Amino acid sequence: MNKIKNKYILLPVITAIFSLVFLIFVSNTFKLSTNKPYTNFLKDVSSNTISTVYVTTSPKIQVKLKDGTVYETDNPRTNNFKEGLLKNGVNVSEQALTSPLEIVSIAGFVISLVVIGIMLFKTTKIKSKSMFSASNLDVDAVEDIGFNFDNVAGNEEAKDSVQDVVDFLKNPEKYTAYGARMPKGVILYGDPGTGKTLLAKAVAGEANVPFYAVSGSDFVQIYVGVGAGRIRSLFKKARSHGRAVIFIDEIDAIGKKRDNGSGGGSDEKDQTLNALLTEMSGFNETEGIIIIAATNRLDMLDEALLRPGRFDRHIEVTLPDVSAREKILKLHLKNKPIKDIDYSEWAHKTTSFSGAKLENLTNEAAIIACKDNAVFIDNTHLDRAYSIMLAGYEKVDRDYIKDVDRKITAFHEAGHALISLKMLPNDKVSKVTIIPTTKGAGGYTLSIPEDSLYQNKEHLKKKIMVLLGGRAAEEIIFGADNVTTGAYNDLQRSTQLVANMVTEYGMGESLGLLSMNKLKESGFINQDAVLSECKDLISHLYEEVKIILLGGKETLEAMTNLLIDKETIYHEDLIKIIEDKTDVAV
Ligand code: ADP
Ligand code: ZN
């Protein structure tokens, strides 16, 4: 809006400049063109052809004849000059003569200036308004959003849990008749991209009430009091509609647990939170307004928000399981030109993908198919999209890679692949490549993990071993002094896993079943024993990995050679090598 205003301000600016130039031009030509000797003037006086003479203190006087022509002549500056003229029947004006053109351009200039002034004033007013005032938060209700539960695939439990909210919004009187109190607020929590926003929208759509969407971060401003004001105006707007769904995304931005101890805190956040709580207790359960908030982590929220009468219903929105993934994929491919897509296979391949990621996968596949000018989107496009999502785009220009680097990468990836095949036979290693990606990896090994709710200690250890397989292969082949930075990411991930095992999952010795996070909250600081346990654990696993690789060196080398040769190898190739060579039993 401001941008448009700024564009229009050019108009008066141009007019102002134009009139100024015109004014200079007019006044110059007007003055230069007509200068006559004083004797001519006297002649005109006696012949009575003069209409008006303009006398000022300037050295020139201006003369306007009866026929309209105008000229200048010298100002005689005699005492009775004016009287003499008057006696001769000539009008005398004591103001300078200005041509009508001059007046027009002056007027143009002044008007333009006034317009510019008004415009500037207005834009600054808009700016300061949006900065200081509450009423300017852009929440317009979306009415008739044409969205319902059909647009949310999977998430059956969550849909069930909000079903009565929909019912209530449709028919609040029914619930009042039973004396039932509906929740004023519902919190949807779960990983990003799992469809929380989608679900909230669907509730409004199903109930056919307006949907107000804001984000918690909209309320966090530098100026104290703005956020609170915005909350109030948001509720005022919603209530003017009668029934409505108010959706607050990222509620943690305003309702995060207050740190105990770390004094100060943000006044602003507290004020906003208090305003929200006040508004929530201010309206009646029967009014038909429901506030749905979303957060990634329920445990981060201030308890005040979760008390009865506030956000007292908590609904988890989980990552989709296999069948939900299949439904989500179907939903997002429904209106696209597709052919022979194996939904079930793709649902299995996409373990731990969120709904948003699945949507992204289908979209990426559509883009690839479009670039290829393919008639249909098929499995191959999904395949490429999948690799891109997991590993980034393949680098096109890779001639510069030295052979020795390719060899290191090949051994590294073969190390991962071999350990994965040996230790986690249920995870399918679908692709191993030494083509570097734009995400910075020298190569990568893709494996499709098993779908499982929990991971036991044994399984976690095996996962760590797979991560260490790359570095171990480098060390075995090239020696401990020649290992590379290629394992950077692997080490970060394995360190994280080891730390979680010992400090959070109760799988270590030094802390037993204690949680490090909770201990820290209680002031625990001695972490030496934990550190040395983590280090022992990872070193121990690393030694095991090296033993496996040394025992299967023939297989490792065969995989490496095939990788150097073909750059990318697949599940079948790996199985074939394992079957040919006898040094690794899988
Ligand atoms: P969240 O609010 O949990 O971060 P969103 O609701 O914004 O996630 O989801 C982002 C996008 O992901 C949606 O617009 C939709 O395209 C897709 N998506 C996520 N979950 C689902 C689902 N269960 N069914 C269909 N699409 C989904
Ligand atoms: Zn690696």
XYZ file of C-alpha atoms and ligand atoms in Angstrom:
614
model
C 0.000 0.000 0.000
C 2.779 2.406 0.896
C 4.580 1.483 -2.275
C 1.687 2.602 -4.454
C 1.517 5.867 -2.579
C 5.222 6.430 -3.085
C 4.826 5.902 -6.797
C 2.034 8.432 -7.047
C 4.075 11.028 -5.260
C 6.166 11.319 -8.422
C 3.249 12.984 -10.157
C 3.103 16.195 -8.110
C 6.893 16.309 -7.977
C 7.025 16.338 -11.767
C 4.288 18.968 -11.959
C 6.159 21.121 -9.466
C 9.414 20.964 -11.423
C 7.577 21.541 -14.660
C 5.760 24.629 -13.396
C 8.940 26.047 -11.958
C 10.790 25.711 -15.249
C 7.819 27.127 -17.090
C 7.678 30.064 -14.698
C 11.321 30.950 -15.267
C 10.848 30.643 -18.990
C 7.691 32.755 -19.082
C 8.969 35.546 -16.894
C 12.209 35.770 -18.841
C 10.660 35.935 -22.295
C 7.998 38.266 -21.033
C 10.539 40.710 -19.738
C 13.170 40.444 -22.436
C 10.959 40.743 -25.449
C 9.412 44.095 -24.745
C 11.579 46.976 -23.769
C 10.796 50.331 -25.281
C 12.382 53.806 -24.883
C 10.738 56.251 -22.536
C 9.922 58.596 -25.431
C 7.730 55.899 -26.995
C 5.908 55.673 -23.729
C 5.303 59.432 -23.657
C 3.959 59.190 -27.189
C 1.544 56.450 -26.113
C 0.394 58.575 -23.220
C -0.410 61.504 -25.396
C -2.138 59.360 -28.032
C -4.261 57.864 -25.188
C -3.634 54.231 -26.157
C -2.567 53.122 -22.681
C -4.818 51.123 -20.415
C -2.753 50.668 -17.267
C 0.701 51.515 -16.038
C 2.271 49.367 -13.312
C 4.575 51.375 -11.079
C 6.661 49.732 -8.398
C 9.946 50.651 -6.744
C 11.858 48.733 -9.413
C 13.857 50.642 -12.074
C 11.313 49.590 -14.751
C 7.647 50.268 -15.129
C 5.285 48.100 -17.092
C 2.809 49.389 -19.574
C -0.311 47.681 -20.785
C -1.908 49.108 -23.916
C -5.585 49.088 -24.646
C -5.027 46.499 -27.383
C -3.501 44.146 -24.795
C 0.199 44.423 -25.699
C 2.602 44.886 -22.881
C 6.042 46.491 -22.684
C 8.525 47.823 -20.206
C 10.217 51.123 -20.008
C 12.397 53.073 -17.586
C 10.938 54.281 -14.337
C 11.362 58.094 -14.384
C 10.996 58.232 -10.605
C 9.582 61.758 -10.663
C 7.426 62.825 -7.758
C 4.256 63.578 -9.598
C 4.578 60.801 -12.175
C 1.487 59.013 -10.950
C -0.592 62.186 -10.760
C 0.377 63.130 -14.314
C -0.741 59.785 -15.634
C -3.993 59.883 -13.734
C -4.681 63.335 -15.170
C -4.244 61.822 -18.639
C -6.888 59.193 -17.901
C -4.381 56.319 -17.485
C -4.967 53.676 -14.788
C -2.082 53.282 -12.391
C -1.418 50.130 -10.456
C 1.223 49.948 -7.754
C 1.813 46.240 -8.189
C 4.027 44.600 -10.745
C 2.255 43.260 -13.795
C 2.298 39.491 -13.967
C 1.309 37.627 -17.077
C -1.519 35.129 -16.750
C 0.920 32.365 -17.751
C 3.091 33.372 -14.858
C 0.158 33.164 -12.487
C -0.818 29.763 -13.836
C 2.654 28.329 -13.372
C 2.989 29.807 -9.902
C -0.369 28.317 -9.007
C 0.706 24.965 -10.443
C 3.865 25.032 -8.394
C 2.115 25.904 -5.162
C -0.604 23.320 -5.652
C 1.955 20.613 -6.388
C 3.851 21.483 -3.224
C 0.680 21.273 -1.194
C -0.164 17.881 -2.716
C 3.334 16.551 -2.009
C 3.025 17.767 1.543
C -0.282 15.997 2.051
C 1.013 12.791 0.543
C 4.131 12.735 2.673
C 2.069 13.402 5.714
C -0.242 10.540 4.904
C 2.483 7.984 4.252
C 4.267 8.793 7.455
C 0.973 8.519 9.209
C 0.415 5.067 7.729
C 3.905 4.011 8.665
C 3.669 5.181 12.208
C 0.234 3.706 12.433
C 1.414 0.251 11.508
C 4.256 0.605 13.913
C 2.495 1.987 16.883
C -1.090 1.108 16.590
C -2.753 -2.106 17.314
C -5.574 -1.932 14.886
C -3.297 -2.277 11.936
C -2.468 -5.945 12.223
C -3.496 -7.415 8.912
C -5.953 -9.983 9.962
C -8.849 -10.234 7.719
C -11.105 -13.123 8.236
C -11.059 -15.659 5.502
C -14.643 -16.594 5.036
C -15.846 -19.550 3.119
C -12.389 -21.021 2.865
C -13.612 -23.998 0.882
C -11.496 -26.277 2.956
C -12.521 -29.334 4.882
C -11.266 -32.556 6.375
C -10.883 -34.040 2.897
C -7.907 -31.764 2.445
C -6.193 -33.344 5.406
C -5.011 -36.866 4.715
C -4.177 -39.194 7.580
C -4.159 -37.550 11.017
C -7.287 -39.531 11.883
C -6.900 -39.170 15.646
C -6.435 -35.433 15.424
C -9.421 -35.101 13.131
C -11.506 -37.100 15.584
C -10.368 -34.899 18.428
C -11.525 -31.716 16.751
C -14.760 -33.164 15.426
C -16.789 -32.012 18.414
C -15.261 -28.555 18.123
C -16.645 -28.377 14.613
C -19.973 -29.580 15.873
C -19.965 -26.951 18.573
C -19.144 -24.145 16.156
C -22.026 -25.219 13.981
C -24.430 -25.444 16.821
C -23.323 -23.893 20.112
C -26.864 -23.857 21.545
C -27.031 -27.642 21.516
C -24.040 -27.861 23.813
C -25.350 -25.141 26.096
C -28.599 -27.031 26.497
C -26.637 -29.895 27.990
C -24.638 -27.529 30.131
C -21.492 -28.640 28.378
C -18.529 -26.317 28.391
C -16.534 -26.378 25.191
C -12.828 -25.712 25.255
C -12.053 -22.117 24.458
C -8.678 -23.008 23.192
C -7.158 -25.998 21.451
C -3.459 -26.529 21.068
C -2.199 -28.565 18.160
C 1.328 -29.692 18.739
C 3.762 -31.727 16.711
C 6.619 -31.547 14.245
C 6.671 -28.783 11.657
C 4.823 -29.534 8.460
C 2.538 -32.166 9.904
C -0.597 -30.263 8.929
C -1.519 -28.238 12.015
C -2.417 -25.162 10.030
C -4.250 -27.346 7.596
C -6.284 -28.908 10.354
C -7.240 -25.557 11.888
C -8.340 -24.302 8.500
C -10.356 -27.442 7.968
C -12.146 -26.913 11.291
C -13.238 -23.447 10.166
C -14.148 -24.795 6.743
C -16.178 -27.683 8.081
C -18.040 -25.423 10.481
C -18.332 -22.747 7.842
C -17.175 -19.912 10.079
C -14.597 -17.182 9.377
C -10.944 -18.069 9.917
C -8.513 -15.604 11.435
C -4.893 -16.611 11.111
C -2.043 -14.865 12.878
C 1.405 -15.902 13.946
C 2.763 -15.527 17.430
C 5.764 -13.714 16.047
C 3.475 -10.966 14.699
C 2.906 -9.905 18.257
C 6.455 -9.656 19.355
C 7.400 -6.067 18.689
C 10.002 -3.749 19.989
C 7.440 -1.361 21.337
C 5.883 -2.425 24.560
C 2.140 -2.610 24.450
C 1.777 -3.110 20.719
C 1.389 -6.861 20.941
C -1.210 -6.603 23.654
C -3.143 -4.046 21.644
C -3.079 -6.283 18.642
C -4.452 -9.194 20.602
C -7.324 -7.053 21.785
C -8.158 -5.811 18.323
C -7.931 -9.336 16.921
C -10.508 -10.565 19.389
C -12.698 -7.552 18.822
C -12.720 -8.260 15.117
C -13.471 -11.927 15.579
C -16.254 -11.299 18.031
C -17.922 -8.883 15.676
C -18.550 -11.916 13.497
C -20.177 -13.997 16.162
C -18.679 -17.390 15.445
C -15.088 -17.727 14.315
C -11.901 -19.720 14.496
C -8.860 -17.753 15.560
C -5.644 -19.535 14.631
C -2.403 -18.541 16.327
C 0.603 -20.216 14.731
C 3.884 -20.348 16.677
C 2.132 -19.653 19.940
C 5.486 -20.231 21.676
C 6.616 -16.807 20.437
C 4.285 -15.231 23.000
C 3.631 -18.072 25.387
C 7.047 -19.539 26.019
C 7.824 -20.753 29.477
C 9.328 -17.948 31.533
C 12.913 -18.741 32.434
C 13.208 -18.849 36.161
C 16.098 -16.805 37.380
C 17.204 -15.070 34.192
C 15.767 -11.757 35.376
C 14.282 -9.114 33.165
C 12.613 -11.272 30.589
C 10.615 -9.566 27.945
C 7.983 -7.263 29.315
C 6.450 -7.146 25.922
C 5.943 -10.881 25.765
C 4.357 -10.931 29.207
C 1.984 -8.143 28.315
C 0.954 -9.877 25.129
C 0.456 -13.157 26.912
C -1.576 -11.482 29.630
C -3.735 -9.754 27.045
C -4.376 -13.097 25.399
C -5.320 -14.720 28.684
C -7.570 -11.825 29.608
C -9.330 -11.926 26.263
C -9.790 -15.655 26.556
C -11.413 -15.420 29.938
C -13.402 -12.431 28.726
C -15.641 -14.235 26.333
C -18.299 -16.703 27.085
C -18.091 -20.362 26.138
C -21.389 -20.096 24.357
C -20.273 -17.386 21.989
C -18.906 -19.730 19.388
C -15.323 -18.559 19.172
C -12.566 -21.139 19.261
C -8.902 -20.349 19.444
C -6.618 -22.915 17.896
C -2.931 -22.496 18.543
C -0.052 -24.440 17.051
C 3.389 -25.177 18.409
C 6.162 -27.606 17.712
C 6.696 -28.288 21.370
C 4.052 -28.384 24.014
C 6.567 -28.622 26.837
C 7.934 -25.188 25.969
C 4.701 -23.399 26.753
C 3.955 -21.368 29.829
C 1.697 -23.296 32.203
C -0.621 -20.317 32.428
C -1.678 -20.984 28.868
C -2.535 -24.596 29.507
C -4.791 -24.149 32.505
C -8.456 -25.127 32.344
C -10.567 -22.466 30.698
C -7.683 -21.536 28.425
C -5.991 -23.906 26.035
C -7.209 -26.948 27.838
C -7.370 -29.361 24.947
C -4.055 -30.590 23.609
C -3.999 -32.558 20.411
C -0.881 -34.135 19.053
C -0.402 -34.016 15.314
C 2.135 -36.701 14.509
C 4.308 -37.515 11.567
C 2.310 -39.656 9.158
C 2.670 -43.436 9.251
C 2.898 -45.575 6.131
C -0.770 -45.581 5.309
C -1.124 -41.865 6.029
C 1.858 -41.158 3.792
C 0.215 -43.059 1.007
C -2.973 -41.023 1.436
C -1.070 -37.745 1.514
C 0.847 -38.656 -1.639
C -2.380 -39.600 -3.374
C -4.001 -36.358 -2.291
C -1.203 -34.221 -3.675
C -0.887 -36.145 -6.925
C -4.626 -36.254 -7.461
C -4.857 -33.355 -9.843
C -1.555 -33.921 -11.579
C -0.970 -35.945 -14.752
C 0.473 -39.160 -13.376
C 1.219 -42.612 -14.685
C 2.044 -45.923 -12.993
C 2.972 -44.459 -9.654
C 3.661 -47.088 -7.050
C 2.094 -45.342 -4.066
C 2.791 -48.122 -1.646
C 6.491 -48.203 -2.501
C 6.756 -44.465 -2.155
C 4.931 -44.542 1.158
C 7.513 -47.028 2.376
C 10.454 -45.069 1.076
C 9.399 -41.867 2.796
C 9.772 -42.872 6.435
C 9.849 -39.831 8.709
C 8.694 -37.471 5.976
C 6.179 -34.886 7.172
C 3.101 -33.977 5.170
C 4.839 -30.829 4.019
C 7.852 -32.827 2.848
C 5.629 -35.229 0.959
C 3.879 -32.317 -0.697
C 7.290 -30.942 -1.565
C 8.315 -34.284 -3.062
C 5.323 -34.384 -5.386
C 5.860 -30.786 -6.376
C 9.565 -31.304 -7.066
C 8.685 -34.347 -9.192
C 6.179 -32.269 -11.137
C 8.814 -29.618 -11.792
C 11.290 -32.228 -13.018
C 8.681 -33.805 -15.300
C 7.824 -30.384 -16.642
C 11.480 -29.547 -17.337
C 11.735 -32.872 -19.178
C 8.635 -32.082 -21.194
C 7.319 -35.441 -20.084
C 3.654 -36.179 -20.710
C 3.201 -37.779 -17.314
C 4.806 -37.664 -13.907
C 6.077 -41.158 -13.152
C 8.266 -43.063 -10.697
C 11.507 -41.859 -12.284
C 10.585 -38.234 -11.628
C 9.714 -39.046 -8.046
C 13.030 -40.873 -7.789
C 15.002 -37.850 -8.848
C 12.961 -35.551 -6.639
C 13.594 -37.893 -3.716
C 17.358 -37.834 -4.181
C 17.335 -34.080 -4.512
C 15.360 -33.687 -1.324
C 17.608 -35.940 0.681
C 20.942 -34.905 -0.705
C 20.560 -31.740 -2.767
C 21.107 -31.216 -6.469
C 23.876 -33.133 -8.171
C 26.736 -30.992 -9.289
C 26.741 -30.859 -13.043
C 30.315 -29.767 -13.510
C 32.466 -32.380 -11.857
C 35.395 -32.771 -14.239
C 37.652 -30.978 -11.826
C 37.415 -33.653 -9.160
C 40.747 -35.359 -8.795
C 40.915 -39.118 -9.153
C 42.337 -39.449 -5.678
C 39.367 -37.576 -4.253
C 36.979 -39.799 -6.110
C 38.742 -42.795 -4.658
C 38.517 -41.474 -1.123
C 34.823 -40.687 -1.537
C 34.197 -44.123 -3.053
C 35.841 -45.942 -0.127
C 34.055 -43.714 2.338
C 30.605 -44.375 0.856
C 31.314 -48.066 0.375
C 32.194 -48.170 4.083
C 28.782 -46.780 5.000
C 27.025 -49.136 2.603
C 28.828 -52.231 3.806
C 28.223 -51.564 7.501
C 24.602 -50.761 6.775
C 24.097 -54.018 4.868
C 25.794 -55.984 7.601
C 24.402 -54.315 10.725
C 20.964 -53.131 9.617
C 19.843 -55.675 7.007
C 16.243 -54.466 7.290
C 17.155 -50.984 6.111
C 17.309 -51.081 2.353
C 20.383 -49.331 0.926
C 18.752 -47.992 -2.201
C 21.494 -45.866 -3.712
C 25.175 -45.101 -3.236
C 26.822 -42.346 -5.204
C 30.080 -40.451 -5.398
C 28.535 -37.597 -7.352
C 28.924 -34.546 -5.133
C 25.893 -32.465 -4.373
C 25.312 -28.771 -4.141
C 24.643 -29.275 -0.450
C 28.342 -29.923 -0.053
C 28.458 -33.696 0.324
C 31.169 -35.472 -1.635
C 28.799 -38.357 -2.174
C 26.116 -40.094 -0.192
C 24.504 -43.379 0.692
C 20.724 -43.451 0.767
C 19.018 -46.017 2.848
C 15.364 -46.552 3.582
C 14.945 -47.159 7.275
C 12.432 -49.514 8.759
C 9.239 -47.972 10.044
C 9.300 -48.303 13.786
C 7.920 -46.439 16.726
C 10.851 -47.000 19.071
C 14.513 -47.595 18.603
C 16.186 -49.837 21.091
C 19.679 -49.487 22.417
C 21.063 -52.149 20.119
C 19.552 -50.469 17.092
C 20.927 -47.068 18.036
C 24.403 -48.527 18.381
C 24.106 -50.035 14.922
C 23.004 -46.704 13.495
C 26.073 -45.082 15.006
C 28.226 -47.790 13.471
C 26.787 -47.111 10.019
C 27.605 -43.434 10.465
C 31.167 -44.307 11.458
C 31.598 -46.665 8.481
C 32.780 -43.875 6.186
C 35.604 -42.616 8.352
C 36.641 -46.176 9.305
C 36.997 -47.172 5.650
C 39.174 -44.111 5.004
C 41.415 -45.000 7.900
C 41.795 -48.654 6.947
C 42.677 -47.928 3.350
C 44.649 -44.696 3.548
C 45.986 -44.768 7.118
C 45.114 -42.792 10.233
C 47.089 -39.742 9.083
C 45.220 -39.425 5.830
C 41.638 -39.302 7.002
C 39.625 -36.398 5.584
C 37.026 -33.868 6.603
C 34.463 -35.872 4.656
C 33.216 -37.433 7.865
C 32.283 -34.093 9.419
C 28.555 -34.569 9.101
C 28.686 -38.252 10.071
C 30.530 -37.364 13.252
C 28.062 -34.673 14.180
C 25.202 -37.065 13.853
C 26.876 -39.935 15.655
C 27.949 -37.643 18.474
C 24.377 -36.501 18.863
C 23.131 -40.069 19.008
C 25.749 -41.130 21.543
C 25.011 -38.111 23.719
C 21.289 -38.761 23.599
C 21.782 -42.383 24.575
C 23.855 -41.551 27.606
C 22.181 -38.339 28.764
C 18.522 -38.552 27.745
C 17.508 -42.113 26.976
C 18.773 -43.742 30.144
C 21.049 -46.104 28.225
C 24.367 -45.238 29.820
C 26.306 -45.972 32.995
C 27.425 -42.612 34.310
C 23.943 -41.129 34.646
C 21.910 -44.301 34.714
C 18.295 -43.326 34.291
C 18.867 -39.664 35.032
C 18.135 -37.052 32.412
C 20.934 -34.579 31.882
C 18.569 -31.791 30.905
C 16.637 -32.064 34.116
C 19.816 -32.299 36.139
C 21.087 -29.117 34.553
C 17.871 -27.355 35.514
C 18.612 -28.352 39.090
C 22.098 -26.936 38.900
C 24.102 -30.061 38.157
C 27.351 -29.215 36.440
C 29.840 -32.061 36.753
C 29.871 -33.673 33.351
C 33.316 -35.283 33.226
C 32.085 -38.814 33.748
C 29.411 -38.379 31.059
C 31.947 -37.054 28.605
C 34.350 -39.914 29.127
C 31.557 -42.456 28.849
C 30.385 -40.993 25.539
C 33.936 -41.053 24.254
C 34.447 -44.661 25.310
C 31.194 -45.718 23.704
C 31.944 -44.165 20.342
C 35.550 -45.406 20.309
C 34.385 -48.884 21.105
C 31.838 -48.832 18.270
C 34.465 -47.436 15.920
C 36.811 -50.333 16.673
C 34.026 -52.794 15.917
C 33.358 -51.100 12.603
C 37.006 -51.304 11.645
C 37.060 -55.008 12.432
C 34.063 -55.631 10.193
C 35.567 -53.641 7.347
C 38.949 -55.334 7.620
C 37.229 -58.700 7.546
C 35.246 -57.703 4.463
C 37.970 -55.827 2.647
C 37.388 -57.693 -0.618
C 33.736 -56.706 -0.654
C 34.642 -53.155 0.304
C 37.078 -52.920 -2.577
C 34.648 -54.438 -5.048
C 32.020 -51.868 -4.085
C 34.569 -49.072 -4.331
C 35.693 -50.121 -7.775
C 32.163 -50.321 -9.073
C 31.456 -46.885 -7.601
C 34.517 -45.338 -9.236
C 33.434 -46.926 -12.473
C 29.730 -46.085 -12.441
C 29.547 -43.160 -9.958
C 26.136 -44.318 -8.783
C 25.180 -47.867 -7.814
C 21.923 -49.325 -6.563
C 20.572 -51.936 -4.218
C 20.814 -54.752 -6.790
C 24.478 -53.998 -7.493
C 25.307 -54.192 -3.809
C 23.484 -57.480 -3.323
C 25.287 -58.940 -6.283
C 28.684 -58.014 -4.867
C 27.790 -59.463 -1.482
C 26.763 -62.688 -3.151
C 29.911 -62.868 -5.317
C 32.353 -62.215 -2.525
C 32.395 -64.521 0.409
C 34.167 -62.463 3.050
C 31.022 -60.730 4.347
C 28.111 -62.734 5.621
C 24.866 -60.805 5.619
P 2.225 -27.114 10.142
O 1.229 -26.043 10.409
O 2.007 -28.331 11.002
O 3.646 -26.692 10.162
P 1.009 -27.072 7.584
O -0.392 -27.332 7.934
O 1.381 -25.663 7.307
O 1.973 -27.665 8.677
O 1.397 -27.990 6.352
C 2.177 -27.517 5.289
C 1.756 -28.175 4.001
O 2.041 -29.569 4.033
C 0.272 -28.105 3.741
O -0.042 -26.941 3.054
C 0.009 -29.338 2.905
O 0.284 -29.095 1.553
C 1.028 -30.320 3.403
N 0.462 -31.245 4.407
C 0.877 -31.395 5.678
N 0.166 -32.330 6.322
C -0.742 -32.790 5.439
C -1.783 -33.768 5.519
N -2.021 -34.472 6.644
N -2.519 -33.971 4.407
C -2.283 -33.284 3.288
N -1.334 -32.349 3.161
C -0.558 -32.100 4.205
Zn 29.873 -40.268 5.405
